[in-house]
Amino acid sequence: MTKARVAVLISGTGSNMAALIEASRADDCPYEVVCVLANKPEAPGLERACALGVEAVAVDQRAFGKDRNAHERAIHAELTARNVEWIALAGYMRLLTPEFVAWWAGRMINIHPSLLPKYPGLDTHRRALDAGDTEAGCTVHHVVDAVDAGPIIAQARVPVLAGDTVETLAARVLAAEHQLYPAALIQAVAAV
Ligand code: GRF
């Protein structure tokens, strides 16, 4: 089986990245993670990727000043040099330019810690608690040129429990993310 070549883009700890890599070890997994790329060299997930035996690349946004297009052209060059076919955003905390989104249209997915279309953007768990929601969750979706929008591939739901704080709810949602993301990536890869 030829496996789809995936790059995971991160900015932080990379727990979803690790879940994607671990799931890719299964013989019948239709994708492989060929590199992990961060927009800052201090992203802790880069070391974690190395420890998991996956190439880790930093394309430091600070080297490009305010020129986001130049930064993303450099990222694109790193990915194409590795014959990457799919991008999985996993806590990549920088808005992508329309140009980059267009290059990867239909081949770039993201995970978001809410049941979209509810709560795009930041502070999703605080907003769910403030609204008195009885359930929360996460969404994997295709990336389009709008924040946390784009066709939904899959969602997972978790209960909001009495006494939940942002931290307890975030931990419950994150555990669901680790199950959902590999399954949704497999589904997206199989659909093309
Ligand atoms: C996750 O909650 C993800 O949904 C959001 O950013 C967080 C990244 O966490 N986009 P991690 O770096 O994968 O641990």
PDB file of C-alpha atoms and ligand atoms in Angstrom:
ATOM      1  CA  MET A   1       0.000   0.000   0.000  1.00  0.00           C
ATOM      2  CA  THR A   2       1.287   3.454  -0.899  1.00  0.00           C
ATOM      3  CA  LYS A   3       0.772   5.670   2.079  1.00  0.00           C
ATOM      4  CA  ALA A   4      -0.236   9.327   1.864  1.00  0.00           C
ATOM      5  CA  ARG A   5       2.659  11.544   2.913  1.00  0.00           C
ATOM      6  CA  VAL A   6       1.573  13.844   5.738  1.00  0.00           C
ATOM      7  CA  ALA A   7       3.234  16.832   7.388  1.00  0.00           C
ATOM      8  CA  VAL A   8       1.970  17.921  10.792  1.00  0.00           C
ATOM      9  CA  LEU A   9       2.236  21.665  11.487  1.00  0.00           C
ATOM     10  CA  ILE A  10       2.482  22.690  15.131  1.00  0.00           C
ATOM     11  CA  SER A  11       3.279  25.643  17.369  1.00  0.00           C
ATOM     12  CA  GLY A  12       3.108  24.033  20.796  1.00  0.00           C
ATOM     13  CA  THR A  13       3.268  20.794  22.726  1.00  0.00           C
ATOM     14  CA  GLY A  14       2.083  18.580  19.925  1.00  0.00           C
ATOM     15  CA  SER A  15      -0.021  16.013  21.763  1.00  0.00           C
ATOM     16  CA  ASN A  16      -2.275  15.675  18.711  1.00  0.00           C
ATOM     17  CA  MET A  17       0.828  15.389  16.528  1.00  0.00           C
ATOM     18  CA  ALA A  18       2.012  12.498  18.705  1.00  0.00           C
ATOM     19  CA  ALA A  19      -1.398  10.825  18.434  1.00  0.00           C
ATOM     20  CA  LEU A  20      -1.244  11.117  14.631  1.00  0.00           C
ATOM     21  CA  ILE A  21       2.247   9.596  14.565  1.00  0.00           C
ATOM     22  CA  GLU A  22       1.358   6.767  16.937  1.00  0.00           C
ATOM     23  CA  ALA A  23      -1.718   5.832  14.892  1.00  0.00           C
ATOM     24  CA  SER A  24       0.377   5.842  11.710  1.00  0.00           C
ATOM     25  CA  ARG A  25       2.422   2.897  13.019  1.00  0.00           C
ATOM     26  CA  ALA A  26      -0.386   0.453  12.234  1.00  0.00           C
ATOM     27  CA  ASP A  27       0.401  -1.590   9.120  1.00  0.00           C
ATOM     28  CA  ASP A  28      -2.958  -0.794   7.568  1.00  0.00           C
ATOM     29  CA  CYS A  29      -2.807   2.956   8.264  1.00  0.00           C
ATOM     30  CA  PRO A  30      -3.143   4.750   4.898  1.00  0.00           C
ATOM     31  CA  TYR A  31      -0.900   7.658   5.865  1.00  0.00           C
ATOM     32  CA  GLU A  32       2.622   8.221   7.183  1.00  0.00           C
ATOM     33  CA  VAL A  33       3.920  11.326   8.936  1.00  0.00           C
ATOM     34  CA  VAL A  34       7.036  12.342   7.019  1.00  0.00           C
ATOM     35  CA  CYS A  35       7.799  15.515   8.948  1.00  0.00           C
ATOM     36  CA  VAL A  36       6.654  17.790  11.730  1.00  0.00           C
ATOM     37  CA  LEU A  37       7.091  21.493  11.073  1.00  0.00           C
ATOM     38  CA  ALA A  38       6.811  24.382  13.532  1.00  0.00           C
ATOM     39  CA  ASN A  39       6.754  28.135  13.023  1.00  0.00           C
ATOM     40  CA  LYS A  40       9.099  28.602  15.990  1.00  0.00           C
ATOM     41  CA  PRO A  41      12.160  26.563  16.890  1.00  0.00           C
ATOM     42  CA  GLU A  42      11.292  26.469  20.602  1.00  0.00           C
ATOM     43  CA  ALA A  43       8.000  24.607  20.030  1.00  0.00           C
ATOM     44  CA  PRO A  44       8.240  21.667  22.479  1.00  0.00           C
ATOM     45  CA  GLY A  45       6.553  19.380  19.993  1.00  0.00           C
ATOM     46  CA  LEU A  46       9.656  19.396  17.778  1.00  0.00           C
ATOM     47  CA  GLU A  47      11.652  17.410  20.355  1.00  0.00           C
ATOM     48  CA  ARG A  48       8.725  15.116  20.847  1.00  0.00           C
ATOM     49  CA  ALA A  49       8.626  14.445  17.089  1.00  0.00           C
ATOM     50  CA  CYS A  50      12.346  13.583  17.100  1.00  0.00           C
ATOM     51  CA  ALA A  51      11.790  11.230  20.034  1.00  0.00           C
ATOM     52  CA  LEU A  52       9.102   9.527  17.958  1.00  0.00           C
ATOM     53  CA  GLY A  53      11.555   9.145  15.095  1.00  0.00           C
ATOM     54  CA  VAL A  54      10.010  11.736  12.779  1.00  0.00           C
ATOM     55  CA  GLU A  55      11.949  14.545  11.140  1.00  0.00           C
ATOM     56  CA  ALA A  56      11.335  17.884  12.859  1.00  0.00           C
ATOM     57  CA  VAL A  57      11.737  21.156  10.975  1.00  0.00           C
ATOM     58  CA  ALA A  58      11.471  24.732  12.222  1.00  0.00           C
ATOM     59  CA  VAL A  59      10.780  27.594   9.847  1.00  0.00           C
ATOM     60  CA  ASP A  60      11.138  30.503  12.252  1.00  0.00           C
ATOM     61  CA  GLN A  61       8.585  33.180  11.447  1.00  0.00           C
ATOM     62  CA  ARG A  62      10.804  35.812  13.077  1.00  0.00           C
ATOM     63  CA  ALA A  63      13.311  35.452  10.246  1.00  0.00           C
ATOM     64  CA  PHE A  64      10.678  36.823   7.856  1.00  0.00           C
ATOM     65  CA  GLY A  65       9.506  39.856   9.843  1.00  0.00           C
ATOM     66  CA  LYS A  66       5.997  40.827   8.821  1.00  0.00           C
ATOM     67  CA  ASP A  67       6.194  39.048   5.467  1.00  0.00           C
ATOM     68  CA  ARG A  68       3.784  36.170   6.045  1.00  0.00           C
ATOM     69  CA  ASN A  69       3.769  35.204   2.381  1.00  0.00           C
ATOM     70  CA  ALA A  70       7.556  34.758   2.416  1.00  0.00           C
ATOM     71  CA  HIS A  71       7.329  32.663   5.593  1.00  0.00           C
ATOM     72  CA  GLU A  72       4.721  30.405   4.060  1.00  0.00           C
ATOM     73  CA  ARG A  73       6.585  30.131   0.773  1.00  0.00           C
ATOM     74  CA  ALA A  74       9.518  28.836   2.837  1.00  0.00           C
ATOM     75  CA  ILE A  75       7.236  26.355   4.604  1.00  0.00           C
ATOM     76  CA  HIS A  76       5.792  25.279   1.259  1.00  0.00           C
ATOM     77  CA  ALA A  77       9.299  24.709  -0.084  1.00  0.00           C
ATOM     78  CA  GLU A  78      10.175  22.487   2.901  1.00  0.00           C
ATOM     79  CA  LEU A  79       7.030  20.452   2.354  1.00  0.00           C
ATOM     80  CA  THR A  80       7.342  20.051  -1.384  1.00  0.00           C
ATOM     81  CA  ALA A  81      11.012  19.052  -0.972  1.00  0.00           C
ATOM     82  CA  ARG A  82       9.701  16.096   1.076  1.00  0.00           C
ATOM     83  CA  ASN A  83       6.916  15.245  -1.382  1.00  0.00           C
ATOM     84  CA  VAL A  84       4.281  16.025   1.227  1.00  0.00           C
ATOM     85  CA  GLU A  85       0.738  15.387   0.013  1.00  0.00           C
ATOM     86  CA  TRP A  86      -1.355  16.327   3.053  1.00  0.00           C
ATOM     87  CA  ILE A  87      -1.053  18.823   5.889  1.00  0.00           C
ATOM     88  CA  ALA A  88      -2.556  18.219   9.314  1.00  0.00           C
ATOM     89  CA  LEU A  89      -2.623  21.381  11.428  1.00  0.00           C
ATOM     90  CA  ALA A  90      -2.297  20.445  15.095  1.00  0.00           C
ATOM     91  CA  GLY A  91      -2.200  23.522  17.287  1.00  0.00           C
ATOM     92  CA  TYR A  92      -0.592  25.656  14.573  1.00  0.00           C
ATOM     93  CA  MET A  93      -1.266  29.072  16.083  1.00  0.00           C
ATOM     94  CA  ARG A  94      -0.773  31.376  13.116  1.00  0.00           C
ATOM     95  CA  LEU A  95      -3.380  32.376  10.573  1.00  0.00           C
ATOM     96  CA  LEU A  96      -2.448  31.093   7.131  1.00  0.00           C
ATOM     97  CA  THR A  97      -2.393  33.332   4.074  1.00  0.00           C
ATOM     98  CA  PRO A  98      -4.980  32.854   1.314  1.00  0.00           C
ATOM     99  CA  GLU A  99      -2.124  31.928  -1.019  1.00  0.00           C
ATOM    100  CA  PHE A 100      -0.971  29.031   1.181  1.00  0.00           C
ATOM    101  CA  VAL A 101      -4.542  27.854   1.783  1.00  0.00           C
ATOM    102  CA  ALA A 102      -5.132  27.809  -1.987  1.00  0.00           C
ATOM    103  CA  TRP A 103      -1.983  25.761  -2.636  1.00  0.00           C
ATOM    104  CA  TRP A 104      -3.191  23.091  -0.202  1.00  0.00           C
ATOM    105  CA  ALA A 105      -6.924  23.262  -0.887  1.00  0.00           C
ATOM    106  CA  GLY A 106      -8.544  19.896  -0.225  1.00  0.00           C
ATOM    107  CA  ARG A 107      -5.296  18.548   1.254  1.00  0.00           C
ATOM    108  CA  MET A 108      -5.091  20.455   4.518  1.00  0.00           C
ATOM    109  CA  ILE A 109      -7.102  19.681   7.636  1.00  0.00           C
ATOM    110  CA  ASN A 110      -7.302  21.156  11.138  1.00  0.00           C
ATOM    111  CA  ILE A 111      -8.519  20.114  14.570  1.00  0.00           C
ATOM    112  CA  HIS A 112     -10.454  22.578  16.684  1.00  0.00           C
ATOM    113  CA  PRO A 113     -11.541  22.109  20.308  1.00  0.00           C
ATOM    114  CA  SER A 114     -15.254  22.846  19.916  1.00  0.00           C
ATOM    115  CA  LEU A 115     -18.289  21.500  18.139  1.00  0.00           C
ATOM    116  CA  LEU A 116     -18.072  23.817  15.139  1.00  0.00           C
ATOM    117  CA  PRO A 117     -19.816  25.941  14.014  1.00  0.00           C
ATOM    118  CA  LYS A 118     -19.999  26.762  17.720  1.00  0.00           C
ATOM    119  CA  TYR A 119     -17.052  28.698  19.121  1.00  0.00           C
ATOM    120  CA  PRO A 120     -14.547  29.278  16.330  1.00  0.00           C
ATOM    121  CA  GLY A 121     -11.401  31.065  17.526  1.00  0.00           C
ATOM    122  CA  LEU A 122      -9.917  31.038  21.017  1.00  0.00           C
ATOM    123  CA  ASP A 123     -11.166  30.259  24.554  1.00  0.00           C
ATOM    124  CA  THR A 124     -13.585  27.590  23.390  1.00  0.00           C
ATOM    125  CA  HIS A 125     -13.865  25.825  26.742  1.00  0.00           C
ATOM    126  CA  ARG A 126     -14.451  29.036  28.696  1.00  0.00           C
ATOM    127  CA  ARG A 127     -17.175  29.995  26.220  1.00  0.00           C
ATOM    128  CA  ALA A 128     -18.850  26.567  26.451  1.00  0.00           C
ATOM    129  CA  LEU A 129     -18.851  26.751  30.269  1.00  0.00           C
ATOM    130  CA  ASP A 130     -20.123  30.332  30.316  1.00  0.00           C
ATOM    131  CA  ALA A 131     -22.969  29.357  27.970  1.00  0.00           C
ATOM    132  CA  GLY A 132     -24.016  26.497  30.268  1.00  0.00           C
ATOM    133  CA  ASP A 133     -23.551  23.911  27.518  1.00  0.00           C
ATOM    134  CA  THR A 134     -24.138  20.316  28.576  1.00  0.00           C
ATOM    135  CA  GLU A 135     -21.852  18.907  25.923  1.00  0.00           C
ATOM    136  CA  ALA A 136     -18.607  19.974  24.296  1.00  0.00           C
ATOM    137  CA  GLY A 137     -16.260  18.354  21.849  1.00  0.00           C
ATOM    138  CA  CYS A 138     -13.906  18.743  18.938  1.00  0.00           C
ATOM    139  CA  THR A 139     -14.043  19.000  15.175  1.00  0.00           C
ATOM    140  CA  VAL A 140     -11.738  18.023  12.324  1.00  0.00           C
ATOM    141  CA  HIS A 141     -12.391  20.053   9.201  1.00  0.00           C
ATOM    142  CA  HIS A 142     -10.884  20.960   5.852  1.00  0.00           C
ATOM    143  CA  VAL A 143      -9.091  24.306   5.916  1.00  0.00           C
ATOM    144  CA  VAL A 144     -10.510  27.171   3.873  1.00  0.00           C
ATOM    145  CA  ASP A 145      -9.696  30.856   3.844  1.00  0.00           C
ATOM    146  CA  ALA A 146     -11.703  31.648   6.997  1.00  0.00           C
ATOM    147  CA  VAL A 147     -10.932  30.870  10.638  1.00  0.00           C
ATOM    148  CA  ASP A 148     -12.125  27.456  11.854  1.00  0.00           C
ATOM    149  CA  ALA A 149     -14.493  27.099   8.917  1.00  0.00           C
ATOM    150  CA  GLY A 150     -14.473  24.624   6.048  1.00  0.00           C
ATOM    151  CA  PRO A 151     -16.238  21.319   5.469  1.00  0.00           C
ATOM    152  CA  ILE A 152     -16.456  19.178   8.583  1.00  0.00           C
ATOM    153  CA  ILE A 153     -14.900  15.715   8.350  1.00  0.00           C
ATOM    154  CA  ALA A 154     -15.719  14.384  11.827  1.00  0.00           C
ATOM    155  CA  GLN A 155     -16.667  15.442  15.339  1.00  0.00           C
ATOM    156  CA  ALA A 156     -16.470  13.872  18.791  1.00  0.00           C
ATOM    157  CA  ARG A 157     -18.684  14.836  21.733  1.00  0.00           C
ATOM    158  CA  VAL A 158     -17.957  14.751  25.434  1.00  0.00           C
ATOM    159  CA  PRO A 159     -20.208  15.676  28.368  1.00  0.00           C
ATOM    160  CA  VAL A 160     -19.749  18.836  30.373  1.00  0.00           C
ATOM    161  CA  LEU A 161     -19.869  17.676  33.989  1.00  0.00           C
ATOM    162  CA  ALA A 162     -21.014  19.521  37.098  1.00  0.00           C
ATOM    163  CA  GLY A 163     -18.061  21.355  38.613  1.00  0.00           C
ATOM    164  CA  ASP A 164     -16.043  21.363  35.392  1.00  0.00           C
ATOM    165  CA  THR A 165     -13.374  24.017  35.071  1.00  0.00           C
ATOM    166  CA  VAL A 166     -11.681  25.116  31.875  1.00  0.00           C
ATOM    167  CA  GLU A 167      -8.850  22.728  32.758  1.00  0.00           C
ATOM    168  CA  THR A 168     -10.981  19.640  33.423  1.00  0.00           C
ATOM    169  CA  LEU A 169     -13.097  20.225  30.329  1.00  0.00           C
ATOM    170  CA  ALA A 170     -10.041  20.901  28.167  1.00  0.00           C
ATOM    171  CA  ALA A 171      -8.439  17.643  29.335  1.00  0.00           C
ATOM    172  CA  ARG A 172     -11.593  15.662  28.489  1.00  0.00           C
ATOM    173  CA  VAL A 173     -11.837  17.269  25.048  1.00  0.00           C
ATOM    174  CA  LEU A 174      -8.120  16.781  24.375  1.00  0.00           C
ATOM    175  CA  ALA A 175      -8.407  13.049  25.090  1.00  0.00           C
ATOM    176  CA  ALA A 176     -11.246  12.927  22.553  1.00  0.00           C
ATOM    177  CA  GLU A 177      -9.097  14.870  20.058  1.00  0.00           C
ATOM    178  CA  HIS A 178      -6.386  12.218  20.257  1.00  0.00           C
ATOM    179  CA  GLN A 179      -8.905   9.562  19.204  1.00  0.00           C
ATOM    180  CA  LEU A 180     -10.676  11.683  16.611  1.00  0.00           C
ATOM    181  CA  TYR A 181      -7.786  13.202  14.676  1.00  0.00           C
ATOM    182  CA  PRO A 182      -6.153  10.009  13.353  1.00  0.00           C
ATOM    183  CA  ALA A 183      -9.555   8.559  12.441  1.00  0.00           C
ATOM    184  CA  ALA A 184     -10.561  11.743  10.616  1.00  0.00           C
ATOM    185  CA  LEU A 185      -7.255  11.931   8.743  1.00  0.00           C
ATOM    186  CA  ILE A 186      -7.684   8.327   7.626  1.00  0.00           C
ATOM    187  CA  GLN A 187     -11.197   9.193   6.469  1.00  0.00           C
ATOM    188  CA  ALA A 188     -10.013  12.278   4.558  1.00  0.00           C
ATOM    189  CA  VAL A 189      -7.157  10.419   2.857  1.00  0.00           C
ATOM    190  CA  ALA A 190      -9.481   7.561   1.870  1.00  0.00           C
ATOM    191  CA  ALA A 191     -11.986   9.973   0.350  1.00  0.00           C
ATOM    192  CA  VAL A 192      -9.703  11.232  -2.461  1.00  0.00           C
TER     193      VAL A 192
HETATM  194  C1  GRF B   1      -5.696  21.403  20.584  1.00  0.00           C
HETATM  195  O1  GRF B   1      -6.689  21.641  21.547  1.00  0.00           O
HETATM  196  C2  GRF B   1      -6.236  21.671  19.212  1.00  0.00           C
HETATM  197  O2  GRF B   1      -7.594  21.373  19.084  1.00  0.00           O
HETATM  198  C3  GRF B   1      -6.019  23.143  19.056  1.00  0.00           C
HETATM  199  O3  GRF B   1      -4.786  23.391  19.679  1.00  0.00           O
HETATM  200  C4  GRF B   1      -4.552  22.409  20.681  1.00  0.00           C
HETATM  201  C5  GRF B   1      -3.219  21.789  20.388  1.00  0.00           C
HETATM  202  O4  GRF B   1      -2.814  20.923  21.410  1.00  0.00           O
HETATM  203  N1  GRF B   1      -6.073  23.524  17.667  1.00  0.00           N
HETATM  204  P1  GRF B   1      -1.566  19.963  21.178  1.00  0.00           P
HETATM  205  O5  GRF B   1      -0.384  20.850  20.809  1.00  0.00           O
HETATM  206  O6  GRF B   1      -1.918  19.007  20.092  1.00  0.00           O
HETATM  207  O7  GRF B   1      -1.364  19.290  22.503  1.00  0.00           O
END
